Coordinates of C-alpha atoms in Angstrom, one line a residue:
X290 CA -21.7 -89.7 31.4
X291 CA -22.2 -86.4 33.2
X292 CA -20.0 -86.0 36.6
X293 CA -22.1 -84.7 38.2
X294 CA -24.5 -87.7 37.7
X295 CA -21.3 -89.9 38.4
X296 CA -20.9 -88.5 41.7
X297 CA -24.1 -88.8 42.9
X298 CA -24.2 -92.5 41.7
X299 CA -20.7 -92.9 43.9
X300 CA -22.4 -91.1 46.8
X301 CA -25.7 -93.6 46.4
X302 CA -23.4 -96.9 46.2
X303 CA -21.8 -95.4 49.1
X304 CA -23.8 -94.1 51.7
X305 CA -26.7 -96.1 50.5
X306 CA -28.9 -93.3 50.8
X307 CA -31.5 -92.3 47.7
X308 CA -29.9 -89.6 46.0
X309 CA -31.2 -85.6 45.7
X310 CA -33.4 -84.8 42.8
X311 CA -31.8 -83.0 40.2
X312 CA -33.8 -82.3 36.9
X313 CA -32.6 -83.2 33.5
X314 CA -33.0 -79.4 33.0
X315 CA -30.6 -78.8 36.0
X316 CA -28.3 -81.2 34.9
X317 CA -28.0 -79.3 31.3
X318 CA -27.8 -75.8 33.0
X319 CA -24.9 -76.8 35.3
X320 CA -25.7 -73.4 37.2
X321 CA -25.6 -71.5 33.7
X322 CA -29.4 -70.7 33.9
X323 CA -32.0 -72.9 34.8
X324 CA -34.5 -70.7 33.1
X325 CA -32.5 -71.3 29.7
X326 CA -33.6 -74.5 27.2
X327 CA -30.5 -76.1 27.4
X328 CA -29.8 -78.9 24.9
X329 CA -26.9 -81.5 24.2
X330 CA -25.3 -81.3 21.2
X331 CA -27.2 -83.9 19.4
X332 CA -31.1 -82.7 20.1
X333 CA -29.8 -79.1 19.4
X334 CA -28.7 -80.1 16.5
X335 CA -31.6 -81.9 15.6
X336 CA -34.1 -79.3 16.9
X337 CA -32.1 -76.4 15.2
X338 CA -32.4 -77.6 11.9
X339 CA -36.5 -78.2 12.5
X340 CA -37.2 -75.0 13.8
X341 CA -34.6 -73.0 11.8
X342 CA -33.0 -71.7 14.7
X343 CA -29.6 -70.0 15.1
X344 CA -27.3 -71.8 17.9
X345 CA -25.6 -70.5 20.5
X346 CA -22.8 -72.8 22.4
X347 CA -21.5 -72.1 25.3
X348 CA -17.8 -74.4 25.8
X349 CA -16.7 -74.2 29.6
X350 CA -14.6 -76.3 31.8
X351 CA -15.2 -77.4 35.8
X352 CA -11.7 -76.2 36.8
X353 CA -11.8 -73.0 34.8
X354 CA -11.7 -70.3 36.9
X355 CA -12.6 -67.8 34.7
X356 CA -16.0 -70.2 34.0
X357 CA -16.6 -70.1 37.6
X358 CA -16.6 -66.1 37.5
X359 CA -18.5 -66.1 34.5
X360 CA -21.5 -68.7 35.4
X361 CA -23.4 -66.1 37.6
X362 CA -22.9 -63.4 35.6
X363 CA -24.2 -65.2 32.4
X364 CA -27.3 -67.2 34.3
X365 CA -28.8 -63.9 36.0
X366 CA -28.3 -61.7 33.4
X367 CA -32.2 -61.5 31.9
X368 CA -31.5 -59.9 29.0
X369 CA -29.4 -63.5 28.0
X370 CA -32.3 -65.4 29.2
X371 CA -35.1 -63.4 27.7
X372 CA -32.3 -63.6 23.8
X373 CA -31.9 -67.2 24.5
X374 CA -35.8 -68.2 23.1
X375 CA -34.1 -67.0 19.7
X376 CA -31.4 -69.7 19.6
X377 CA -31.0 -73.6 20.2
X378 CA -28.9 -73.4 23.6
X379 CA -25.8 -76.0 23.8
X380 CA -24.0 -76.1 27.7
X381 CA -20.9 -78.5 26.8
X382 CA -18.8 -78.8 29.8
X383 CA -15.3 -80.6 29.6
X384 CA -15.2 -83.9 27.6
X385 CA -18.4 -82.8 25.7
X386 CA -16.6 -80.3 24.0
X387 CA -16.2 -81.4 20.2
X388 CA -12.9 -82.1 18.5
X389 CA -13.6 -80.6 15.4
X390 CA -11.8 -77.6 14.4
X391 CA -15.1 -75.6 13.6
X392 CA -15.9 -75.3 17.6
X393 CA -12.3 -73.5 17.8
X394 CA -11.5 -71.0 15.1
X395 CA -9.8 -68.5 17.3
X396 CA -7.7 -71.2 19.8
X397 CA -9.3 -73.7 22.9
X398 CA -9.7 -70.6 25.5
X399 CA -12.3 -71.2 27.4
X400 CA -14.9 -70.2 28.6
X401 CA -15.8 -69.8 24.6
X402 CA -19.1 -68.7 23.3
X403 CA -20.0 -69.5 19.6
X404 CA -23.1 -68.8 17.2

């Protein structure tokens, strides 16, 4: 389950309060571009192989720092969102990231960007 979706449940059961609206589209972008079709790893997947698409995955962690200071950089830059129509776009953040060897052929750094 996504943390961020764990967090505002806790918040909910908490506070009893309704919780704030957050899209599933926000929830996939995780500040790395709303404008971008995000997709998990299994309707990328899926969708990729229909539409013959390239994918691009983007592997990131909450407490990375160096994912913190590239988030911004990588959601404004246009030029990413305007390339990103060409590929199936995967966000995995934390324990989404696979355990296959394939989604690490040069180490588990992170952030790490894969086609």
């Amino acid at each position: 389950m996504d943390s961020q979706l764990v967090i505002v449940l806790i918040i909910t059961i908490i506070t009893g309060t309704n919780p704030p609206c957050i899209s599933a589209k926000q929830q996939l972008a995780r500040g790395w571009g709303d404008h971008i079709d995000w997709q998990t790893m299994v309707t990328g997947a899926e969708l990729a192989k229909h539409a013959k698409k390239p994918i691009m995955i983007v592997i990131h962690k909450s407490w990375c720092g160096a994912c913190k200071q590239l988030k911004p950089k990588f959601s404004s830059n246009s030029e990413i969102g305007d390339l990103s129509r060409y590929f199936v776009m995967m966000n995995l953040e934390d324990d989404e990231e696979p355990n296959d060897a394939k989604y690490s052929p040069d180490g588990g750094y992170v952030p790490r960007i894969l086609f």
